[in-house]
Coordinates of C-alpha atoms in Angstrom, one line a residue:
X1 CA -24.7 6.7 19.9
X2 CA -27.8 6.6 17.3
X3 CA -29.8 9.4 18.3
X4 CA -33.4 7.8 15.7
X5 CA -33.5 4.5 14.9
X6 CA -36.1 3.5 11.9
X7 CA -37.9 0.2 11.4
X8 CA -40.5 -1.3 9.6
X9 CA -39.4 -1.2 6.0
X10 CA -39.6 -4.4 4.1
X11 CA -40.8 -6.0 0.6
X12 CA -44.5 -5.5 -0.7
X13 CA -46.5 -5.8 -3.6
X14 CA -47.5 -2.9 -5.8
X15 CA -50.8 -1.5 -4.0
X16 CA -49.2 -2.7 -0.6
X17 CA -49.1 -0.6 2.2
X18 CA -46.3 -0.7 5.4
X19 CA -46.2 1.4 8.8
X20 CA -42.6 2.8 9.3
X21 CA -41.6 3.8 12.9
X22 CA -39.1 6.1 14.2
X23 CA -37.9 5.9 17.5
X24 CA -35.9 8.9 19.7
X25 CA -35.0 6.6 22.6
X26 CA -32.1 9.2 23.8
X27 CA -33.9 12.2 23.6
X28 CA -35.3 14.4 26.5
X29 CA -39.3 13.9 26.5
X30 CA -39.8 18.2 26.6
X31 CA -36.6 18.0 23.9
X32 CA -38.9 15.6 21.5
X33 CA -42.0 17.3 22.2
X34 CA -40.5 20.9 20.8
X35 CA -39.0 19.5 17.2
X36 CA -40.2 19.3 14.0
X37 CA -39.5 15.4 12.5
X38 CA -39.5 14.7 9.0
X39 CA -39.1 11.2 6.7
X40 CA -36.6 11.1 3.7
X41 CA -36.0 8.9 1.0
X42 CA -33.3 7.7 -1.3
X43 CA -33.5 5.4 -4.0
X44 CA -29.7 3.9 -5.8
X45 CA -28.4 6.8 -7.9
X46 CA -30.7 9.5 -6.5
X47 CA -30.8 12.2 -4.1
X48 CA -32.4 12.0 -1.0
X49 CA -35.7 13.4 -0.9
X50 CA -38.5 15.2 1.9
X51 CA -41.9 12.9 1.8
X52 CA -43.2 13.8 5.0
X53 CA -43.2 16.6 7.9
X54 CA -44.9 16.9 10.7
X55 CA -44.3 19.9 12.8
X56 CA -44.2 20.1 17.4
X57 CA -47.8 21.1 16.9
X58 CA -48.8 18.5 14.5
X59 CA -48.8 20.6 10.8
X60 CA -48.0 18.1 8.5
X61 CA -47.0 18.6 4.7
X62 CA -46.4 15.9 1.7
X63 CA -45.0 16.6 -2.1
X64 CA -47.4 15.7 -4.8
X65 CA -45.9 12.2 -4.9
X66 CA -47.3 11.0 -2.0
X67 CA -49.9 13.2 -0.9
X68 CA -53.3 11.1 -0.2
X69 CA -51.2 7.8 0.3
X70 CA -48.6 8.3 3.0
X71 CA -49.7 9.7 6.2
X72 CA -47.1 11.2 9.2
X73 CA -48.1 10.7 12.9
X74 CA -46.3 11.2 16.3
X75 CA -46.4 9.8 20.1
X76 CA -44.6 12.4 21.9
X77 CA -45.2 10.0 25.3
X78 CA -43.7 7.7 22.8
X79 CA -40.7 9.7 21.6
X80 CA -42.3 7.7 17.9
X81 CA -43.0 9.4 15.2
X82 CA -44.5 7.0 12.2
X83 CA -44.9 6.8 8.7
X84 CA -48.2 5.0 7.1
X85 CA -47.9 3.9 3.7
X86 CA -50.8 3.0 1.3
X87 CA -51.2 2.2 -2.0
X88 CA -47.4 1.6 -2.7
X89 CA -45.7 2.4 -5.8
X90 CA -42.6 0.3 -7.3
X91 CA -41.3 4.3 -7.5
X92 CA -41.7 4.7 -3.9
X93 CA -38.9 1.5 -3.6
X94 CA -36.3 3.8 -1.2
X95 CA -34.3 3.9 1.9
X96 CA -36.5 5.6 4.4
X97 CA -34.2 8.0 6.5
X98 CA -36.1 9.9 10.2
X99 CA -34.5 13.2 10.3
X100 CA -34.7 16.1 12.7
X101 CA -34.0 19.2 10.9
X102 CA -33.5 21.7 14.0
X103 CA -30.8 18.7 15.5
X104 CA -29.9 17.5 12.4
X105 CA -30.1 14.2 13.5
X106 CA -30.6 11.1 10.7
X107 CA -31.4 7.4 11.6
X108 CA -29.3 4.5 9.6
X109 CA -32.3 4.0 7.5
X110 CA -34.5 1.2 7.0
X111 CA -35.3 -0.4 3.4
X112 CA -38.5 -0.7 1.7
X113 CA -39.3 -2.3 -1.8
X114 CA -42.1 -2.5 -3.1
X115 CA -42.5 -4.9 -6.5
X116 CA -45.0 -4.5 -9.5

């Protein structure tokens, strides 16, 4: 039914760091090995918003915002694709969405807040 599930969102202090994950589990292995994944964010009364891409051959991009701090990675054995987090923000405080653009497929999201 879900096609990515997310986890690994939680609650951490300003400066904190957290490792999302993103997980394909119904997906062909040659299917997940040819997409491009990407991570989105939401915060209350905003729109959702790219913070990470990372292409089949591994060409990653970040907006200013989070460019030296988050970090996206993939386990195409895995069907995983992952989301490190460093130095957290209290603006960074979001619904983290996986998203694959050519399927547009979205996981249900998984919460992180990070407090000052």
């Amino acid at each position: 039914q879900v096609q990515l599930q997310e986890s690994g969102g939680g609650l951490v202090q300003a400066g904190g760091s957290l490792r999302l994950s993103c997980k394909a589990p119904r997906m062909i292995l040659s299917v997940f090995n040819s997409i491009d994944m990407e991570w989105y964010r939401q915060a209350p009364g905003k729109q959702r918003e790219l913070v990470a891409s990372i292409t089949s051959d591994r060409v990653t991009n970040y907006p200013d915002s989070v460019k030296g701090r988050f970090t996206i990675s993939r386990d195409n054995g895995k069907r995983m694709v992952y989301l490190q987090m460093n130095s957290l923000k209290p603006e960074d405080t979001a619904v983290y969405y996986c998203h694959s653009k050519s399927q547009d497929y979205w996981g249900r999201g998984t919460q992180v807040t990070v407090s000052s």
